[in-house]
Short mmCIF file of C-alpha atoms and ligand atoms in Angstrom, two decimals:
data_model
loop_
_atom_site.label_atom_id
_atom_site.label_comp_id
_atom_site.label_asym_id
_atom_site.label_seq_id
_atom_site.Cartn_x
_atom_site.Cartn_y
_atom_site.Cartn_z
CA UNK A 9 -8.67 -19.03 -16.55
CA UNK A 10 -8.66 -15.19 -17.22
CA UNK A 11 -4.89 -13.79 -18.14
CA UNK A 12 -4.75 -12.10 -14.68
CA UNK A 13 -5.52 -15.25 -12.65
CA UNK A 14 -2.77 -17.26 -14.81
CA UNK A 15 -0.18 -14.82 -14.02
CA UNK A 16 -1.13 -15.45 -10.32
CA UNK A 17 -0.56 -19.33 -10.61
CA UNK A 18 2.41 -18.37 -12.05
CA UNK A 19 3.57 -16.38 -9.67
CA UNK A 20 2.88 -18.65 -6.48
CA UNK A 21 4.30 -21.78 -8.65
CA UNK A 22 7.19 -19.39 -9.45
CA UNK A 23 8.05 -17.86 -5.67
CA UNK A 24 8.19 -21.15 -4.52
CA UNK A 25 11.28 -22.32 -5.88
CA UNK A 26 14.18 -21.52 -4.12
CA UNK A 27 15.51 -20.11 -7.59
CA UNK A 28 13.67 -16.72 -7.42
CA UNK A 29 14.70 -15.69 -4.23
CA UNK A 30 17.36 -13.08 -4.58
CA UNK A 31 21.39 -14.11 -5.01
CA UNK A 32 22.84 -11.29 -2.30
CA UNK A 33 21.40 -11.30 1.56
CA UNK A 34 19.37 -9.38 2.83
CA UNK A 35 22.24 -8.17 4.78
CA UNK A 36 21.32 -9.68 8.34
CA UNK A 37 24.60 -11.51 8.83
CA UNK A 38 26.48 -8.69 9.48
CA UNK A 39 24.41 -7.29 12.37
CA UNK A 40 25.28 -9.63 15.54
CA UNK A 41 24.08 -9.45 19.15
CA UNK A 42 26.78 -9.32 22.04
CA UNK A 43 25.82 -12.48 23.42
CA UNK A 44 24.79 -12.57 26.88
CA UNK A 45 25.85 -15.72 28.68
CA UNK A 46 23.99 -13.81 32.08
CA UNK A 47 20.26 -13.19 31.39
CA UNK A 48 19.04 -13.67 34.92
CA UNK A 49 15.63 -13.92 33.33
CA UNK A 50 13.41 -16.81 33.04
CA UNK A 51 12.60 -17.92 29.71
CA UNK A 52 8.81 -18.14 30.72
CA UNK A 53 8.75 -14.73 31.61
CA UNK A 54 10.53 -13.40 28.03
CA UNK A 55 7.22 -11.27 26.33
CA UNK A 56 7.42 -10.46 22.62
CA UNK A 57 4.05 -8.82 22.42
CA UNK A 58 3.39 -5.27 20.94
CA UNK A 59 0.99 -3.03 20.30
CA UNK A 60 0.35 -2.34 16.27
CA UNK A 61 -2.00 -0.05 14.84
CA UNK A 62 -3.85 -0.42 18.36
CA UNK A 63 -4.37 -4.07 18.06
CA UNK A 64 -2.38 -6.38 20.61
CA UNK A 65 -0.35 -8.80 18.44
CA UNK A 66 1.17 -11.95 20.17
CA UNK A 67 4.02 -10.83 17.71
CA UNK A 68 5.87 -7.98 15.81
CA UNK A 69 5.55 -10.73 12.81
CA UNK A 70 2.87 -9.44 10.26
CA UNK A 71 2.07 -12.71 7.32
CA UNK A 72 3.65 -10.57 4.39
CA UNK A 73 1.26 -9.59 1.38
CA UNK A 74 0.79 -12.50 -0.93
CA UNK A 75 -1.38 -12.36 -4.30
CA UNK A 76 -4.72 -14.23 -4.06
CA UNK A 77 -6.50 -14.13 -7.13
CA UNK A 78 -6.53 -17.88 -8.83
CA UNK A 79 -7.64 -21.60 -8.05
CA UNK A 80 -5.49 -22.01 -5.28
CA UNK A 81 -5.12 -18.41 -3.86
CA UNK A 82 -8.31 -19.24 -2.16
CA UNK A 83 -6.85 -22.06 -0.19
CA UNK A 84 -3.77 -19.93 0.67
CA UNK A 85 -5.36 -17.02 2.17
CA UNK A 86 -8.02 -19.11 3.80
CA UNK A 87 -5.03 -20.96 6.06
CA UNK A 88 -2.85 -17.43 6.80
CA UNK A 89 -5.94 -15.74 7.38
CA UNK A 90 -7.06 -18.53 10.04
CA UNK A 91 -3.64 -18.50 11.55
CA UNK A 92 -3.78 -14.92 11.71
CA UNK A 93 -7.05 -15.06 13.70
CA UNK A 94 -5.79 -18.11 16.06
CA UNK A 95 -2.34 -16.46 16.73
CA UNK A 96 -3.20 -12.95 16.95
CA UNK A 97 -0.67 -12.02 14.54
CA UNK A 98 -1.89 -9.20 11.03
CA UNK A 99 -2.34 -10.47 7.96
CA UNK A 100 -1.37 -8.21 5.09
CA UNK A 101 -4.08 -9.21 2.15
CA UNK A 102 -2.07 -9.43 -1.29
CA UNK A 103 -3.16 -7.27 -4.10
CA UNK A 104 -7.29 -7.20 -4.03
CA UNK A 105 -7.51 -6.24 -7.31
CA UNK A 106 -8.37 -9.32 -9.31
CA UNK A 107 -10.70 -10.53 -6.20
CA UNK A 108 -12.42 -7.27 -6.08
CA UNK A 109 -13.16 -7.67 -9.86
CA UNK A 110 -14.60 -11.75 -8.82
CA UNK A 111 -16.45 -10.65 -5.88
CA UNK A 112 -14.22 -12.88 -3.60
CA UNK A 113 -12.86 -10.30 -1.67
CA UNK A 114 -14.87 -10.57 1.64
CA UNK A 115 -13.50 -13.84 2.39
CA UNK A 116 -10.95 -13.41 4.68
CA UNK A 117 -12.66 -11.26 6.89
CA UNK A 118 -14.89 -14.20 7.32
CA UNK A 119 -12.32 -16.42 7.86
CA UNK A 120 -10.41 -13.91 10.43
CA UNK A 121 -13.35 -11.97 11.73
CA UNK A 122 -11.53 -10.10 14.25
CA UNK A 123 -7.14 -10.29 12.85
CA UNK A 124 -5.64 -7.05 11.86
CA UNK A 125 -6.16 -7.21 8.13
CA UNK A 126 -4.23 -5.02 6.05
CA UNK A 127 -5.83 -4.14 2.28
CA UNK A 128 -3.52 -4.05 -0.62
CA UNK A 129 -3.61 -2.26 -4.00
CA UNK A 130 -1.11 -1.11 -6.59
CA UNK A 131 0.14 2.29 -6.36
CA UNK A 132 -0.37 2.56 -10.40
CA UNK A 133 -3.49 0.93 -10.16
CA UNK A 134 -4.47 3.57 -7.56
CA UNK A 135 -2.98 6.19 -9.96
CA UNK A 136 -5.44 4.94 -12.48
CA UNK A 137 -8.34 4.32 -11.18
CA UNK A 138 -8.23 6.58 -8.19
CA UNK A 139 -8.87 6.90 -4.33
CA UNK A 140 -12.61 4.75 -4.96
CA UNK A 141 -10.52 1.82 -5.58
CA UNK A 142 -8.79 1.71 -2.33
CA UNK A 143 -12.05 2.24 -0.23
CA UNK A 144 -13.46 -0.67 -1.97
CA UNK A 145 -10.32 -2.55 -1.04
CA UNK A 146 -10.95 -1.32 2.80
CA UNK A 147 -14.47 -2.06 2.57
CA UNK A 148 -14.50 -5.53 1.11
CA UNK A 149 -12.64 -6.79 3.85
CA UNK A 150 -13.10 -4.22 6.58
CA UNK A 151 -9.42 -3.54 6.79
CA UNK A 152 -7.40 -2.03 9.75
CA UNK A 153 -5.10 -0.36 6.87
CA UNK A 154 -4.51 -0.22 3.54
CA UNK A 155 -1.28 -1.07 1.77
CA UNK A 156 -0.22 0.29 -1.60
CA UNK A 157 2.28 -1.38 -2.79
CA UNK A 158 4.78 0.57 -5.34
CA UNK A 159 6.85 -2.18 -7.95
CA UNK A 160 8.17 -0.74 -10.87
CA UNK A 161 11.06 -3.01 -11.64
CA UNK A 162 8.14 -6.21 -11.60
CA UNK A 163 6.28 -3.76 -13.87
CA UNK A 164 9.03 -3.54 -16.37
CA UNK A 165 9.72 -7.06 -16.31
CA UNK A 166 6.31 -8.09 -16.90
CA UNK A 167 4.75 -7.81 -20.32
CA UNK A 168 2.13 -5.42 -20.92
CA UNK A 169 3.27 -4.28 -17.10
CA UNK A 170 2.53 -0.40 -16.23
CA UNK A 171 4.88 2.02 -17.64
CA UNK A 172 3.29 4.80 -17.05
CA UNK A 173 4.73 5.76 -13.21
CA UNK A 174 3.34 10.00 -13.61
CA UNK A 175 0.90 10.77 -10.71
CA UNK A 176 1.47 7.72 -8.34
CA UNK A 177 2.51 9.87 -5.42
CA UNK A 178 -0.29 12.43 -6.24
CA UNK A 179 -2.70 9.32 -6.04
CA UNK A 180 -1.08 8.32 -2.40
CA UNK A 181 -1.51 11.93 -1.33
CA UNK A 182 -4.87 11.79 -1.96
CA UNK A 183 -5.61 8.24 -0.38
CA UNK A 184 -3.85 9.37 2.69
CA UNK A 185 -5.82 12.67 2.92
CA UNK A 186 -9.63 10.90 2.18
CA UNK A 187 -9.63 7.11 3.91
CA UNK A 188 -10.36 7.10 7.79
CA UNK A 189 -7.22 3.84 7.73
CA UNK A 190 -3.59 4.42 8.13
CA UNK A 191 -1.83 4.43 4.67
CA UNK A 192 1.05 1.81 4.17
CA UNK A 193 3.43 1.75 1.35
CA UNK A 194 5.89 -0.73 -0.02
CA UNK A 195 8.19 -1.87 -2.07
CA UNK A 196 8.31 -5.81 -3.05
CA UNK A 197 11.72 -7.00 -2.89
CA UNK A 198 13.83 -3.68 -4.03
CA UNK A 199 13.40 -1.38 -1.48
CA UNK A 200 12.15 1.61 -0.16
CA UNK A 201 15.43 4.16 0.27
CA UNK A 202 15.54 7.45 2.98
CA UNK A 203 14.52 9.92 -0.76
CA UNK A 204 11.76 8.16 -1.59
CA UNK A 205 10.80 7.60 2.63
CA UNK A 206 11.23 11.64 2.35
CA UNK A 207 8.99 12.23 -0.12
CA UNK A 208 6.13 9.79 1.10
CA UNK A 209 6.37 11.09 4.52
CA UNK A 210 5.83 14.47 3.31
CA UNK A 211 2.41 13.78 1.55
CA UNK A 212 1.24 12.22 4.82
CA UNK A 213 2.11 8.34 4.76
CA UNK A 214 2.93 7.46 8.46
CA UNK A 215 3.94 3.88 7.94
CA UNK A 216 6.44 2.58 5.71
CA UNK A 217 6.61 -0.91 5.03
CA UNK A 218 10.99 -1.40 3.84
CA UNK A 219 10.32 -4.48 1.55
CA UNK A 220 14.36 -4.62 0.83
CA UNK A 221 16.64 -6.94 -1.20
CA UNK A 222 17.07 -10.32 0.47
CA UNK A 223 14.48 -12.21 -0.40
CA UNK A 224 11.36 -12.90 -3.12
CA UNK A 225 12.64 -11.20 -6.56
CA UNK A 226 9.83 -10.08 -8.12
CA UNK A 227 12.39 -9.62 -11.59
CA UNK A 228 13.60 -13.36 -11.16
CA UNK A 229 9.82 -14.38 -10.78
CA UNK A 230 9.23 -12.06 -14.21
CA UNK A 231 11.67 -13.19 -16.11
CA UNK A 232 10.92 -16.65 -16.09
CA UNK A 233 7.47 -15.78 -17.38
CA UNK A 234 9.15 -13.78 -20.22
CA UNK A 235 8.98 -15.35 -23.71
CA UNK A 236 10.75 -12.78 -26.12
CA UNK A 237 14.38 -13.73 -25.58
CA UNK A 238 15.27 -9.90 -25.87
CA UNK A 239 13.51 -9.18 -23.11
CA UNK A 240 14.71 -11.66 -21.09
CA UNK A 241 18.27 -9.56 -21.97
CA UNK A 242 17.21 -6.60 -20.69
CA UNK A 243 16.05 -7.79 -17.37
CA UNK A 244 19.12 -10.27 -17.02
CA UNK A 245 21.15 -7.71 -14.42
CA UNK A 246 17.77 -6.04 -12.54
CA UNK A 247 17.64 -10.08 -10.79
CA UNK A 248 19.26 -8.50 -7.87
CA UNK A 249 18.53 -4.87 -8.71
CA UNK A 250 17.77 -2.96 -5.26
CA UNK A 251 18.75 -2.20 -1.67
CA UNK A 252 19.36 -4.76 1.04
CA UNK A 253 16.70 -4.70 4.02
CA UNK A 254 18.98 -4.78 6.90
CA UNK A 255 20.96 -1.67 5.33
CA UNK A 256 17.69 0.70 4.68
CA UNK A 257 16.04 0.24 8.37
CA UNK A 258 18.81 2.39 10.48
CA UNK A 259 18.99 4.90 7.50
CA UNK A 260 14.91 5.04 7.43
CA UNK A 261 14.62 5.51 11.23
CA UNK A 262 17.32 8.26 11.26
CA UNK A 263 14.99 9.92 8.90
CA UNK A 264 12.58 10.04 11.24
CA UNK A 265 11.51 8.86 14.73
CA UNK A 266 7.61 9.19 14.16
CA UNK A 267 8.29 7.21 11.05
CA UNK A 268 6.10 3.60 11.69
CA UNK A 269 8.52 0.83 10.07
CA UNK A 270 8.01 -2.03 8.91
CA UNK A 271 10.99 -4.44 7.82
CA UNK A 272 10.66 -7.17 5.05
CA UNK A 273 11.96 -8.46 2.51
CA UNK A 274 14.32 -11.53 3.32
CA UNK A 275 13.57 -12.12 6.96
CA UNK A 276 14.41 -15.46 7.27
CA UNK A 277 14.44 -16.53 11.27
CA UNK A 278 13.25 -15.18 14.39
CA UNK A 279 16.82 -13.67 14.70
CA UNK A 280 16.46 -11.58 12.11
CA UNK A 281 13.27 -10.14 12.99
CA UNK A 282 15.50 -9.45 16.42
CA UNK A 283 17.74 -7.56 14.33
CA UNK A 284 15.24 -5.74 12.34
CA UNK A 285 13.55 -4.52 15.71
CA UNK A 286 16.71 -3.73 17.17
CA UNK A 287 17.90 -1.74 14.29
CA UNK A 288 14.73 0.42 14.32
CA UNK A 289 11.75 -1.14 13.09
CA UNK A 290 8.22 -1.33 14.78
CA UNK A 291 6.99 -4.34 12.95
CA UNK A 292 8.53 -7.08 10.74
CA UNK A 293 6.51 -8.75 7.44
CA UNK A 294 7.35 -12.25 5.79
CA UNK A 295 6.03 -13.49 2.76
CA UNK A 296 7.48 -16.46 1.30
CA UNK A 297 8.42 -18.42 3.79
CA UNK A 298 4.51 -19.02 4.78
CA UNK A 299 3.48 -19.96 1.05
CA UNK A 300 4.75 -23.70 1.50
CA UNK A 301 3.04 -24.36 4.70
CA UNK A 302 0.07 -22.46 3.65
CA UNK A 303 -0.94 -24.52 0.55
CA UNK A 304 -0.62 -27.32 3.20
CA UNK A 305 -3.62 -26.11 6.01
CA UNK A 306 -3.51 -23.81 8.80
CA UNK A 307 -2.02 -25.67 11.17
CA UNK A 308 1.03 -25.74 9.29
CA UNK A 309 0.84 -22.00 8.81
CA UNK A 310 0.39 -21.88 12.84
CA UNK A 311 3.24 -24.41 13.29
CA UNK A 312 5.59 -22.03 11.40
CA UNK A 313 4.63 -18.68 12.74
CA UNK A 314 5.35 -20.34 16.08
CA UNK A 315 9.20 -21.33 15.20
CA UNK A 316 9.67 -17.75 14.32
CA UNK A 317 8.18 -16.66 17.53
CA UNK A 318 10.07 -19.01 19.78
CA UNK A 319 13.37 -18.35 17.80
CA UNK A 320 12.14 -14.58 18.36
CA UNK A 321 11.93 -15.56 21.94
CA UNK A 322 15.11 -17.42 22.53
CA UNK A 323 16.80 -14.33 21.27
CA UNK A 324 15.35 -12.04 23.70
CA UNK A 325 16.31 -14.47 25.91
CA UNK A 326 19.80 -14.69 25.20
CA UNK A 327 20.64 -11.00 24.43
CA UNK A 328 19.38 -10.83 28.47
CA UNK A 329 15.91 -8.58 27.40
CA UNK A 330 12.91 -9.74 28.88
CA UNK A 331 10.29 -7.78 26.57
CA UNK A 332 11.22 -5.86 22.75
CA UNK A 333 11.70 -2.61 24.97
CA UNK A 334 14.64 -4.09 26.57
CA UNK A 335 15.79 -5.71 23.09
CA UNK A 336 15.11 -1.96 21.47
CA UNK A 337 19.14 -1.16 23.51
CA UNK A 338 20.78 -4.74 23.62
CA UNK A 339 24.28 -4.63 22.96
CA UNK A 340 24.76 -5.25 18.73
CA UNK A 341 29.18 -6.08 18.48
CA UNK A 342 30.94 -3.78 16.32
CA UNK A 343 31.06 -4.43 12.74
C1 FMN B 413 3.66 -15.37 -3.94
C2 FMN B 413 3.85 -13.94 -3.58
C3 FMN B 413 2.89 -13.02 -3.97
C4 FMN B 413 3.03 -11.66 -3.64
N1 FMN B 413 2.05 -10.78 -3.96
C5 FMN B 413 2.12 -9.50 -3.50
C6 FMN B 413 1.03 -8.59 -3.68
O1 FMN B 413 0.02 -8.94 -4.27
N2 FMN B 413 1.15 -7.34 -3.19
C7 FMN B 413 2.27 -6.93 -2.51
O2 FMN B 413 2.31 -5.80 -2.02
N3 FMN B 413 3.33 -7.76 -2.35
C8 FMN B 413 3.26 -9.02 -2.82
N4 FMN B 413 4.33 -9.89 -2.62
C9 FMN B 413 5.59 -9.34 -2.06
C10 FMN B 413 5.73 -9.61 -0.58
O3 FMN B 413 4.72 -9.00 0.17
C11 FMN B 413 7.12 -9.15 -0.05
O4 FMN B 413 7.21 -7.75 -0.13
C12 FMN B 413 8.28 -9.75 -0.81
O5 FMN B 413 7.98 -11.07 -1.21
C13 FMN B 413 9.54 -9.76 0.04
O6 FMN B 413 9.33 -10.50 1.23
P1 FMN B 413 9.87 -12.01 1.42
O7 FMN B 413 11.33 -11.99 1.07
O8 FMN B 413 9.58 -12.35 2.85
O9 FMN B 413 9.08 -12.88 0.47
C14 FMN B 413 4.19 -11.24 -2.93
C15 FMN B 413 5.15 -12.18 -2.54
C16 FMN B 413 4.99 -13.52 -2.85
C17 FMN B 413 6.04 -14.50 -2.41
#
């Protein structure tokens, strides 16, 4: 097993215990619907559909980025990206670089011939090996869009991670400018905050994927890799280093109303993807949650995807909106 492909093991063994997911909430608690005991709707006729990056999803619920690259990976992506394709919801690919060096890469798309797959690289690993990298990533897999994802606090946690942060944003610039896809960036689990949102928005990024406090920490996960007992010092109080998801979305769509959001990091239940809409975003992503079922088989995958729908459903239902439109204005109680 090559060092990079360990790390991955690691890192699904790791995000599956509850341990690593982050202390604080994600913030969703606070935000609460006026309940509405009056719907006059019919629950059959409640519609969560939506329109994302011109594909029809059955769902504003996108399977969250998630690392391939070892023994088991395959498995994994093989069941979300089947699920994907049966439930017309996106997949978001996790970081192609180690299956891009092992040729695996055009899997899923054979698996999920015609899902909304979204392509995934590093925003360092972009800033060193340049734009070339994330066509390759886009052309392995034929991907609707390409994510970068930006994680400096993992990097710092993780031996031998990238310290060198100079010219990411150049690097973004440039992928947005060159690659006939939509552009994508996130965070992992610390958030993306309304300076940062500035400053990709004004070298062309469109969408904007939140990836707040909440849920999966990536310096948890780290730490428990770390040997040197120093290390493990330093990191001790980044564990729940970042900004909580529900508080970011308002301040992100304030910034801008062209913005395309995306909220993750700690969605837990159809409610709070409810919440997430309602406070602004176009399009939810959750990780973790599906790693369990998805080491399992695909109908699992499908089973869960369809609790968060339904629970997605029931609270259209019960805030009396018949479609995400109508949810987009339902009546939030004060705080
Ligand atoms: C096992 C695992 C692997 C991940 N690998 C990647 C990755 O390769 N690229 C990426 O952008 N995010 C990756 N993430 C981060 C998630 O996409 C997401 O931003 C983060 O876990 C917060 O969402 P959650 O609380 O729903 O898990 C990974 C998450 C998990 C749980």
């Amino acid at each position: 097993m090559t060092d990079i492909s360990q790390r991955k093991a690691d890192h699904l063994q790791l995000a599956l215990q509850g341990q690593h997911q982050s202390a604080t909430s994600a913030g969703f608690d606070g935000i609460r619907f006026e309940h509405n005991c009056l719907p006059e709707l019919q629950l059959a006729d409640v519609d969560c559909s939506t329109v994302f990056l011109d594909y029809y999803c059955s769902a504003p619920i996108i399977i969250g980025a998630m690392t391939g690259g070892c023994e088991y990976g395959e498995t994994i992506n093989r069941h979300l990206a089947e699920a994907a394709e049966a439930l017309n919801i996106p997949m978001a690919l996790g970081s192609q670089r180690a299956a891009l060096m092992d040729g695996s890469a055009q899997n899923v798309r054979h698996w999920a011939p015609k899902a909304l797959l979204l392509g995934n690289i590093g925003g360092t690993q972009l800033q060193q090996q340049g734009v070339d990298l994330a066509k390759q990533a886009v052309d392995s897999v034929q991907a609707n869009a390409i994510i970068i994802h930006l994680n400096p606090l993992q990097e710092l946690v993780q031996p031998n991670g990238d310290r060198d942060w100079r010219g990411v944003l150049n690097a973004i610039e440039q992928c947005s400018a060159s690659l006939n896809v939509p552009v994508i960036v996130k965070e992992v689990g610390s958030g993306i905050g309304p300076s940062v949102a500035q400053r990709l928005i004004d070298v062309g990024v469109s969408w904007i994927e939140v990836a707040g406090r909440g849920g999966t920490s990536w310096a948890s996960i780290e730490s428990a890799r770390i040997e040197d007992t120093l290390e493990q010092q330093i990191a001790a109080p980044f564990v729940d280093w970042g900004m909580d998801t529900a508080a970011l979305i308002p301040h992100l769509r304030r910034q801008s109303d062209q913005l395309g959001l995306i909220a993750s990091g700690g969605l837990r239940n159809g409610i709070d993807i409810a919440r997430s809409l309602r406070l602004g975003a176009n399009m939810t992503a959750i990780a973790q949650p599906f790693l369990q079922p998805a080491l399992v088989s695909t109908a699992a995958v499908i089973d869960h995807i369809t609790v968060f729908r339904e629970q997605l459903r029931w609270t259209l239902f019960l805030t009396g909106s018949k479609n995400l439109k109508e949810l987009r204005s339902a009546p939030l109680l004060p705080a």
